[in-house]
Each structure stands twice: as C-alpha cells, then as structure tokens.
PDB file of C-alpha atoms in Angstrom:
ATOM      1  CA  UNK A  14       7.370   8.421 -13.888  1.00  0.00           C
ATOM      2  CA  UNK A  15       4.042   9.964 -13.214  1.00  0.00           C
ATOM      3  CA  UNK A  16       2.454   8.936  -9.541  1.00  0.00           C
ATOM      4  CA  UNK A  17      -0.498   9.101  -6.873  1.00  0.00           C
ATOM      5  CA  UNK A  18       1.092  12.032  -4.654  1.00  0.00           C
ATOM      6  CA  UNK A  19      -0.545  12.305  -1.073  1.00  0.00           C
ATOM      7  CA  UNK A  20      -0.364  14.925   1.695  1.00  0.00           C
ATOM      8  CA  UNK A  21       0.411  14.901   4.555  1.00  0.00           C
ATOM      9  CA  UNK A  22       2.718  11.927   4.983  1.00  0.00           C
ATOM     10  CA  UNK A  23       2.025  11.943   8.561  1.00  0.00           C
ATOM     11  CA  UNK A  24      -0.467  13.814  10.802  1.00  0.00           C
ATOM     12  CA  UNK A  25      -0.763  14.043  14.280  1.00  0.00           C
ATOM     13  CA  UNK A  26      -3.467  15.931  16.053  1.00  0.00           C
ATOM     14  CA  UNK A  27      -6.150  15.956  19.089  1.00  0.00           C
ATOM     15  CA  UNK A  28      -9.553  14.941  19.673  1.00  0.00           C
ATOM     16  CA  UNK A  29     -12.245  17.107  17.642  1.00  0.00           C
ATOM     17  CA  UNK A  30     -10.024  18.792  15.299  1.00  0.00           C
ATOM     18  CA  UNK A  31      -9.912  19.145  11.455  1.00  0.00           C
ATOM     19  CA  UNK A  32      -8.259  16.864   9.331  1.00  0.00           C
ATOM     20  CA  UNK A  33      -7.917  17.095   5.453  1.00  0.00           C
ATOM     21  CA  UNK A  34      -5.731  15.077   3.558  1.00  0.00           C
ATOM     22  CA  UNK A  35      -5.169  15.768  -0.317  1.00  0.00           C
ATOM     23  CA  UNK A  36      -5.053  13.833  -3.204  1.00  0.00           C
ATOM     24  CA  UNK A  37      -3.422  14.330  -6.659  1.00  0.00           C
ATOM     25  CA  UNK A  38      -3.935  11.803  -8.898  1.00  0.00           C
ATOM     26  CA  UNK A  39      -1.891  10.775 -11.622  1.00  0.00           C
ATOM     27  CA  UNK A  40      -2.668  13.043 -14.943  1.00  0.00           C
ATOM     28  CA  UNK A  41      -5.329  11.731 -17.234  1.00  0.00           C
ATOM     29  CA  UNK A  42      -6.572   9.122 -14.173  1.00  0.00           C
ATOM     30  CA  UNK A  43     -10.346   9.877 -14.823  1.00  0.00           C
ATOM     31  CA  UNK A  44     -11.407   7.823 -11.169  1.00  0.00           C
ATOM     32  CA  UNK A  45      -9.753   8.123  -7.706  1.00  0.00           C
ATOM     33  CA  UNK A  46     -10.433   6.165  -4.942  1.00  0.00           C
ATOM     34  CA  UNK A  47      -9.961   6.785  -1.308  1.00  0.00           C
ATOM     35  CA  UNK A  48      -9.050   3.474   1.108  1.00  0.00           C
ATOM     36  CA  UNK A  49      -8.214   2.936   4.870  1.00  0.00           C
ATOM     37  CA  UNK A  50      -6.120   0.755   6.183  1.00  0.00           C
ATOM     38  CA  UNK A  51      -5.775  -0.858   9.787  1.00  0.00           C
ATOM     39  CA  UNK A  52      -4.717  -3.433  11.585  1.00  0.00           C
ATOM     40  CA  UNK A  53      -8.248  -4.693  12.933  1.00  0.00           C
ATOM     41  CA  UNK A  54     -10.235  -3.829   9.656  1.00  0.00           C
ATOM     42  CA  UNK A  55      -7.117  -4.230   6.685  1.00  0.00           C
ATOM     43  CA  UNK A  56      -8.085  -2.288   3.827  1.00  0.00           C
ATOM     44  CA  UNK A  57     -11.773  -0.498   3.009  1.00  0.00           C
ATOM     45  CA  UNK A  58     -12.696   1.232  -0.199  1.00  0.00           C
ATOM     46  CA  UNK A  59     -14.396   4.843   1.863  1.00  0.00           C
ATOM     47  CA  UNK A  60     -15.297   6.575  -1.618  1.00  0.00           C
ATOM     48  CA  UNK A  61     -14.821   6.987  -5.256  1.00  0.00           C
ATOM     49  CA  UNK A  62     -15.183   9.132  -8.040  1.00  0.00           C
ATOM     50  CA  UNK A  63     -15.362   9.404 -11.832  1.00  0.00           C
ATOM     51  CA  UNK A  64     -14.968  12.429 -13.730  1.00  0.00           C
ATOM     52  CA  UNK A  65     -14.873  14.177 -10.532  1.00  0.00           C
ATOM     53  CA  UNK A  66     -18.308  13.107  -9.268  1.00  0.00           C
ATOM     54  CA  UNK A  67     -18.985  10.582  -6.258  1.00  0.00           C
ATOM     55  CA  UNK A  68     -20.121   7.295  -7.577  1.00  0.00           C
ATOM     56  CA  UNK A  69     -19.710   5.449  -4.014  1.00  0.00           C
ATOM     57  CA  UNK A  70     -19.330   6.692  -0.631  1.00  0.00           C
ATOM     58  CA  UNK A  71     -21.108   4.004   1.134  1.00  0.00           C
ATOM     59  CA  UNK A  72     -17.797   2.866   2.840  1.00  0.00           C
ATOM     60  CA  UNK A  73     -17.466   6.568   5.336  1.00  0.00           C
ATOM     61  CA  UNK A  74     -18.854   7.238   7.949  1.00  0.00           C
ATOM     62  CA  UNK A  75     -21.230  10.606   6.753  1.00  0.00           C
ATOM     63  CA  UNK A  76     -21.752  12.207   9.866  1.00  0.00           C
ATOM     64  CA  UNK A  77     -18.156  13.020  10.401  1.00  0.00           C
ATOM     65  CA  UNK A  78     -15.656  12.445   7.094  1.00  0.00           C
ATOM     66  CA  UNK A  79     -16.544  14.166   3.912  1.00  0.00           C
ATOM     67  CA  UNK A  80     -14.871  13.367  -0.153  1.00  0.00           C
ATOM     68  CA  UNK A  81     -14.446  15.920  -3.026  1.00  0.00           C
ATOM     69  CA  UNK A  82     -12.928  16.908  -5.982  1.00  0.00           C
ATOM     70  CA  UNK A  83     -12.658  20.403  -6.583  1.00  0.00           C
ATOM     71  CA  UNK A  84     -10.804  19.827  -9.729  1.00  0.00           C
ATOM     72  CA  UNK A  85      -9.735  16.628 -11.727  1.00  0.00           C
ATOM     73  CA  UNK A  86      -5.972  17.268 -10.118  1.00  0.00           C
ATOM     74  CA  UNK A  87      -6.999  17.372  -6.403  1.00  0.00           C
ATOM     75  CA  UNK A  88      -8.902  15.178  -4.545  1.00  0.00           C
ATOM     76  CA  UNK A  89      -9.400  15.552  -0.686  1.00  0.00           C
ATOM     77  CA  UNK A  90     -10.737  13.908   2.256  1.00  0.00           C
ATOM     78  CA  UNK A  91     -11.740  15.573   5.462  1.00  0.00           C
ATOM     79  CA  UNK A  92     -12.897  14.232   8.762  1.00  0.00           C
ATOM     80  CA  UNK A  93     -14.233  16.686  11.144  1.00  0.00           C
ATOM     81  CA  UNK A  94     -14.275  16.122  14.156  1.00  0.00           C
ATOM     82  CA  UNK A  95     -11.464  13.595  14.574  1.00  0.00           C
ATOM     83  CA  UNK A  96     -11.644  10.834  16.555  1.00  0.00           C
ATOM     84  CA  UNK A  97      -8.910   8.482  17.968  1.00  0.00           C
ATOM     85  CA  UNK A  98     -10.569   5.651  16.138  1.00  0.00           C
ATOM     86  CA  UNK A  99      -9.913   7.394  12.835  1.00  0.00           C
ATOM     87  CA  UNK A 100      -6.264   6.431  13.458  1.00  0.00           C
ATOM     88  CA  UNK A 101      -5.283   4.676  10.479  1.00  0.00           C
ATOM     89  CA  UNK A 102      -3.139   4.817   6.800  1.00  0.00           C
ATOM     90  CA  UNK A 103      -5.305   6.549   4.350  1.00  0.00           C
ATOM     91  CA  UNK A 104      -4.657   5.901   1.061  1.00  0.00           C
ATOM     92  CA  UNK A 105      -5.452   7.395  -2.475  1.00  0.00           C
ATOM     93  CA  UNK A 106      -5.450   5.593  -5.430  1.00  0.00           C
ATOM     94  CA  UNK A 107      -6.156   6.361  -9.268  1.00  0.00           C
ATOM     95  CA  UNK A 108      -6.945   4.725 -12.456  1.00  0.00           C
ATOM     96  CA  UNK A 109      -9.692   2.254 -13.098  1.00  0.00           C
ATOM     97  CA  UNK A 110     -10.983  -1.524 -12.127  1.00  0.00           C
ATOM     98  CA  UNK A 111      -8.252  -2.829 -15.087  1.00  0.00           C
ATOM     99  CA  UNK A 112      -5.072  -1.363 -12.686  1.00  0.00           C
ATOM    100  CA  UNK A 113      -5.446   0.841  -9.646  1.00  0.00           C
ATOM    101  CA  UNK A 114      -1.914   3.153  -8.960  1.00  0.00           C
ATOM    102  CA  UNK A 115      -1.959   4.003  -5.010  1.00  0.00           C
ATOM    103  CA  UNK A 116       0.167   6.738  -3.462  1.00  0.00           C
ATOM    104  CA  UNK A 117       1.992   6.416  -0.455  1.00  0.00           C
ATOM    105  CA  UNK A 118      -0.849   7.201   2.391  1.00  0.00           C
ATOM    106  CA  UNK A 119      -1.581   9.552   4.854  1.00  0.00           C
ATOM    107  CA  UNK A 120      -0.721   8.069   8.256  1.00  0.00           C
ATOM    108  CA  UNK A 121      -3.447   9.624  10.745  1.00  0.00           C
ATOM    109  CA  UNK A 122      -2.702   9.557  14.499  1.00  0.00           C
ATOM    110  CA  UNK A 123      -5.793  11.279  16.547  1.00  0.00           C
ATOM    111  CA  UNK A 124      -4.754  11.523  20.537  1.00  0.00           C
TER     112      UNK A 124
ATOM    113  CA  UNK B  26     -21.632 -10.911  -2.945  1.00  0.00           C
ATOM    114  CA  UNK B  27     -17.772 -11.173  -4.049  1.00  0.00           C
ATOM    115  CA  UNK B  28     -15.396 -12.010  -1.285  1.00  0.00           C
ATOM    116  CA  UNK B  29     -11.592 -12.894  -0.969  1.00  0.00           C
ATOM    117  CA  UNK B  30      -9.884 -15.299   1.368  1.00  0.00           C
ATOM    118  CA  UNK B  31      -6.506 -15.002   1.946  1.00  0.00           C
ATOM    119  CA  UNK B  32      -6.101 -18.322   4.171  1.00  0.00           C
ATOM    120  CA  UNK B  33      -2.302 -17.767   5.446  1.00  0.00           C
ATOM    121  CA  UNK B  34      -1.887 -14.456   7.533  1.00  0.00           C
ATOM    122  CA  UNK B  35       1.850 -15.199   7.471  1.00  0.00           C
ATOM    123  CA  UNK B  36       4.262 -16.929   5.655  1.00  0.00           C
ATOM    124  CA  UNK B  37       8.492 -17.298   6.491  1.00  0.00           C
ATOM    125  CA  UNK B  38      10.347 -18.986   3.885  1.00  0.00           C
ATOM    126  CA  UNK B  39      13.957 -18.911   3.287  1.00  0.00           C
ATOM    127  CA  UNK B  40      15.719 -16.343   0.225  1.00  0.00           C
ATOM    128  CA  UNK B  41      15.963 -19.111  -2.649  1.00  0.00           C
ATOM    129  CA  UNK B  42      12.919 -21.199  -1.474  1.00  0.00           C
ATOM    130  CA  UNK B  43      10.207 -21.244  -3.647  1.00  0.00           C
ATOM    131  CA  UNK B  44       6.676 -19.473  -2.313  1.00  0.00           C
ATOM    132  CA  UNK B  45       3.138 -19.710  -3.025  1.00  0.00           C
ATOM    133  CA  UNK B  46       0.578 -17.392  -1.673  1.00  0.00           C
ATOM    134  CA  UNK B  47      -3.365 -18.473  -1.323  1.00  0.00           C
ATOM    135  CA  UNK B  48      -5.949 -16.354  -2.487  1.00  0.00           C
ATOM    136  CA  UNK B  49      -9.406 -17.589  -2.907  1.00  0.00           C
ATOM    137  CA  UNK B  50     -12.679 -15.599  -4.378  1.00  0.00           C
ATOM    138  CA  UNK B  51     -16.233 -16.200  -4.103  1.00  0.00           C
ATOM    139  CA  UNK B  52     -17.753 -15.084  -7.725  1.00  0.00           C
ATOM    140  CA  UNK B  53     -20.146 -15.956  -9.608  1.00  0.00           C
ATOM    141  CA  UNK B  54     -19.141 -15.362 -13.400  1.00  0.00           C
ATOM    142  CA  UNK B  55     -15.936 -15.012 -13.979  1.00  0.00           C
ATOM    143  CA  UNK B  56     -13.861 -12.478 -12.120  1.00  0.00           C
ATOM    144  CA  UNK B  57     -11.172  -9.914 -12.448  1.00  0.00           C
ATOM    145  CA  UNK B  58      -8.518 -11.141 -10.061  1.00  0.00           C
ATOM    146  CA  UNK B  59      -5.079  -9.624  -8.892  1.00  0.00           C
ATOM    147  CA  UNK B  60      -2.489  -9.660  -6.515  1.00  0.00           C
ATOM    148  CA  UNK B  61      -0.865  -6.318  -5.044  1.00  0.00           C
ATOM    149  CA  UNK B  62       2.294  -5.721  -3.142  1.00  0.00           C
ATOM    150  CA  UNK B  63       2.847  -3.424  -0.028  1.00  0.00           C
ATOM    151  CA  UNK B  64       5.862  -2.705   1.156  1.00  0.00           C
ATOM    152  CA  UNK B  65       6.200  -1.172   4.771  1.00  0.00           C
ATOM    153  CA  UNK B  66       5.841   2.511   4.312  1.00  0.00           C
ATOM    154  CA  UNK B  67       4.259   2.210   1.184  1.00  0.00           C
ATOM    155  CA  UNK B  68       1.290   2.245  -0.977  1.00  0.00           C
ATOM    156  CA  UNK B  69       0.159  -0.923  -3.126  1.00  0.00           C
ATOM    157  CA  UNK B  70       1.931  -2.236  -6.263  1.00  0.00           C
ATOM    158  CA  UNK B  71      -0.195  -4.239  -8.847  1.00  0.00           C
ATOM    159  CA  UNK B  72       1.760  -7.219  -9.392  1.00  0.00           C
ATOM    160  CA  UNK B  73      -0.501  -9.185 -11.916  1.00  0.00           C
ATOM    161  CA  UNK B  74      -4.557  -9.169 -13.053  1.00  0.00           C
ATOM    162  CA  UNK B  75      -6.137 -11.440 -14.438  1.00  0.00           C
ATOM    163  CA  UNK B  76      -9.309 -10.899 -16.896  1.00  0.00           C
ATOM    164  CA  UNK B  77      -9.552 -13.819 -19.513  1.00  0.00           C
ATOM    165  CA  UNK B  78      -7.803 -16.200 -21.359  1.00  0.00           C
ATOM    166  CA  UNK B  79      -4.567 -17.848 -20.534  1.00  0.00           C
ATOM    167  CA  UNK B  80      -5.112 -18.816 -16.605  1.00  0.00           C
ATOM    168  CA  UNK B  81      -1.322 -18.128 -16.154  1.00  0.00           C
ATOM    169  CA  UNK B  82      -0.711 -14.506 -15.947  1.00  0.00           C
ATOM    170  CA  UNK B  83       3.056 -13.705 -15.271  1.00  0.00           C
ATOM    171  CA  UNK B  84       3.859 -10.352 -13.301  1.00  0.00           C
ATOM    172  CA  UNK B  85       6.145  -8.151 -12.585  1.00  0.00           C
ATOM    173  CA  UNK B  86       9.155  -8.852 -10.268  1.00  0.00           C
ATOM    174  CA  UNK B  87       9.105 -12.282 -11.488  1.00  0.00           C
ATOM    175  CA  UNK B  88       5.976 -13.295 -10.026  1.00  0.00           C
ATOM    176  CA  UNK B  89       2.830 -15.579 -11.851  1.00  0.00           C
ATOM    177  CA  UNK B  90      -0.311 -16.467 -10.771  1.00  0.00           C
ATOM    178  CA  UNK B  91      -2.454 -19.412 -11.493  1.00  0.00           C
ATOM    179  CA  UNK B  92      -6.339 -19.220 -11.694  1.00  0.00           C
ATOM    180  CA  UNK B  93      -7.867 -22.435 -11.218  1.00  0.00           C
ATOM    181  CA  UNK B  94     -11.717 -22.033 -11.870  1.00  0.00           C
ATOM    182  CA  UNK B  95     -12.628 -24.604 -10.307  1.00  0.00           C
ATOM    183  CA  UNK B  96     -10.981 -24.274  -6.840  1.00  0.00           C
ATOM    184  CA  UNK B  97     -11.812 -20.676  -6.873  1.00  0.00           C
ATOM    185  CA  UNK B  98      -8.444 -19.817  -6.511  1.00  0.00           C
ATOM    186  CA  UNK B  99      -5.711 -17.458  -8.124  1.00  0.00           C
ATOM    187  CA  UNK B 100      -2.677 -18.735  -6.097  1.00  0.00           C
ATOM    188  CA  UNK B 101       0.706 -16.320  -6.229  1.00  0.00           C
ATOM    189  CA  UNK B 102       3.710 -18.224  -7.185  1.00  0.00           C
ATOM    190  CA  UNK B 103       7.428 -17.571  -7.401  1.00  0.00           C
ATOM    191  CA  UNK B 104       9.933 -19.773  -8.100  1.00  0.00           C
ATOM    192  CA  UNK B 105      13.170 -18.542  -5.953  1.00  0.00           C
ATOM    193  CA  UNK B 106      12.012 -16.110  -3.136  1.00  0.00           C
ATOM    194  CA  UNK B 107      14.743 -12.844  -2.733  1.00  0.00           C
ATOM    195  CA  UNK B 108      15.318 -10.773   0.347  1.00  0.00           C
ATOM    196  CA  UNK B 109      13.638  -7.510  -1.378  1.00  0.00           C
ATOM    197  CA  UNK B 110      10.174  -9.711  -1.621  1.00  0.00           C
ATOM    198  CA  UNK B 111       9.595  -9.597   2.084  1.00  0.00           C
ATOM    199  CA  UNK B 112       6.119  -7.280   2.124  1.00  0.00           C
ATOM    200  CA  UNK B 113       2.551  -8.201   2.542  1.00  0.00           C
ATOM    201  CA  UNK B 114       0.904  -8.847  -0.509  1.00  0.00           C
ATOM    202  CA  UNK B 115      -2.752  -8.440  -1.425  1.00  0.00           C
ATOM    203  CA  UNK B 116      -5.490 -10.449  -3.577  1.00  0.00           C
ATOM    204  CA  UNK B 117      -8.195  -8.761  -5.037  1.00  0.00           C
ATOM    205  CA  UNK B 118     -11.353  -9.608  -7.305  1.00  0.00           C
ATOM    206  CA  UNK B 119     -13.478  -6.668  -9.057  1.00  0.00           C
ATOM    207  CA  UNK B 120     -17.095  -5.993  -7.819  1.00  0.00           C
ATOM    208  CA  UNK B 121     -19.571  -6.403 -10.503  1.00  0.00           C
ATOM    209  CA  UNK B 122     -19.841  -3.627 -13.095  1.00  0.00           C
ATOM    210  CA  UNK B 123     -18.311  -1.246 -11.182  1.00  0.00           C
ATOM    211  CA  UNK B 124     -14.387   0.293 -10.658  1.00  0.00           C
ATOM    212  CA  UNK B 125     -14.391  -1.349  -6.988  1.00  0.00           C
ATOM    213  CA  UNK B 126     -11.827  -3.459  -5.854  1.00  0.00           C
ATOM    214  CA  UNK B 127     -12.435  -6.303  -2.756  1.00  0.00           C
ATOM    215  CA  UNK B 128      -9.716  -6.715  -0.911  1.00  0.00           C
ATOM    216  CA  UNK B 129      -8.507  -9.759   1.071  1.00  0.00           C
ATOM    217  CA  UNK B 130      -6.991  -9.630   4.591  1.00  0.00           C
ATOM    218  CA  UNK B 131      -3.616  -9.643   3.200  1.00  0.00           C
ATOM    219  CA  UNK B 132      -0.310 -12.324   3.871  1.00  0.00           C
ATOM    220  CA  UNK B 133       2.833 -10.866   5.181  1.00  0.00           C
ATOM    221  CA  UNK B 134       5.746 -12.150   3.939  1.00  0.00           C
ATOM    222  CA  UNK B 135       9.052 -12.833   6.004  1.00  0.00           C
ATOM    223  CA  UNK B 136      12.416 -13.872   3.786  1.00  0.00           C
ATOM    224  CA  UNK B 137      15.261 -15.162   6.160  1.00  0.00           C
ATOM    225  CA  UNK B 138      18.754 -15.282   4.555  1.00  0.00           C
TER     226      UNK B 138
END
C-alpha cells in the first residue's frame, strides 16, 4: 500500500534553530505539495513542485523557510531560524489536482 | 478568485443519525470539488471529487456528495452516521489550471453513541 511518508513525526526545538522536515512521496507521484496547518489559519498550500521543480512558493514566508527536491524521492522543507509562530502540523502531500495522497505531518513545536 | 465556505464549524449528531456537511465554492466555470477526511493524528483522506457529469458522486466509507450548480454547493451526505466517522472533514475546489487545491475552514465532526 504505497504512501506519503514524513519525518519527523514530532519536533521540538528552541528559538533560532534549524528545522528540516523530509518528504518522500509516493513512487511515480510526479508533484508534491507542502501544507500547514493551524488552528488560527486551518490549512495553507506553502509550495509545490512538478518534476522536481518549484511551480509555487508564494504561500512561505522567503526570508526564513526554504522547499527542495534533491531527487524525485525526497522532498524537504527547512525553516531557519525557527520561530514560535512556526508552531504548526506540516504536511506533505503527492499526486496531482485529480487526487492529492497526504502523509501523516510533521508536528512543529518552536519554544 | 475561488473560495470555499464551510458554514458549520461543528456538527454532533448521534451514531445512526443521518449527517450532511455544507460546503460552498465561489467559481466561475465549473469546478473540481472534493471533500477530505482528517482524522486526529492524521493526514487527509480524499473521500470523493467531483469533475463532470453525474452531480452525485458516491465515496468511499459510504459517503456521497451532491453538487448543486446553482446553490454553489457540493453538500457531504451520509445516510447512518458510525462512531469511526467522528473527524473533521474538508471541502476543496481546484484553482484554475493549476495542481492547487483551496481549502475550506474545515467541520469537525462529533458522533455520540
């Protein structure tokens, strides 16, 4: 039963730090997506790709999170420096506009 | 610009009753539509889409969903609610001519026995 797989499941960490969470999308899945999801703002498209290339970011913040795909099975999202507003589920999905197949999030907790 | 409207932010009904979810889009041609499922802890699952043709699309899980073109609306409907259906569940219309999904706000769903 091939799946979105995510890492971390959970990540805890301070002010200012590094974060990157990783992506593999399902096999064959030629466009990822990367969403967050909070309480306040429910759930934003941050990014996309096809064929490994970035067809919208206009959803992240620039300054401070950052979207690649170093190859079609890895897809990563990085936010440095953290802040305690990034505090939120961050989910990957793959597929296309027909049927999008999300994995299980990254839940982000910046103290 | 496409929105959704999810009207009800929460809904209780009892396990048996029947349910119906609101979802309502602004679009101007006609738009692909579905309905997602989250269950705590979880990522989405894609219940149903609609694209074209018949305006009652049945899902998975025993769910259908009704566009009505003229209300703007592609309500979720199930006939006799379970326990396991208590989740939050999601409409969504495509962005034009592009892979993007809009989300609405979302309805959480509470099933008492």
């Amino acid at each position: 039963d091939a799946r979105v797989t995510q890492t971390p499941r959970d990540k805890v960490t301070e002010m200012g730090q590094e974060v990157t969470m990783r992506c593999q999308p399902i096999l064959g899945h030629n466009t990822v997506f990367w969403y967050r999801q909070t309480m306040m703002q429910g759930l934003e498209l941050l990014a996309y790709f096809r064929n490994r290339a970035p067809l919208d970011d206009s959803g992240m913040p620039k300054d401070r999170f950052s979207a690649e795909m170093p190859d079609a099975t890895l897809a990563t999202l990085k936010i440095q420096p953290s802040e305690p507003r990034d505090s939120a589920v961050y989910f990957c999905a793959s597929g296309s506009a027909e049927t999008q197949y999300f994995g299980p999030g990254t839940r982000l907790l910046v103290l | 610009a496409q929105s959704v409207t999810q009207p009800d932010i929460h809904i209780t009904v009892s396990e048996g009753a029947s349910l119906e979810l609101r979802c309502n889009y602004s679009y101007g041609a006609t738009p692909y539509l579905f309905w997602y499922v989250q269950s705590p802890g979880q990522g989405l699952q894609l219940l149903l889409k609609y694209f074209s043709g018949d305006t009652l699309v049945q899902g998975i899980k025993g769910f259908e969903a009704e566009f009505k073109r003229s209300q703007s609306s592609f309500n979720l409907r199930k006939p006799s609610v379970h326990w396991s259906d208590a989740a939050e569940y999601f409409c969504a219309v495509g962005a034009d001519h592009t892979d993007k999904l809009i989300f609405g706000t979302g309805t959480r769903l509470q099933v008492f026995p």
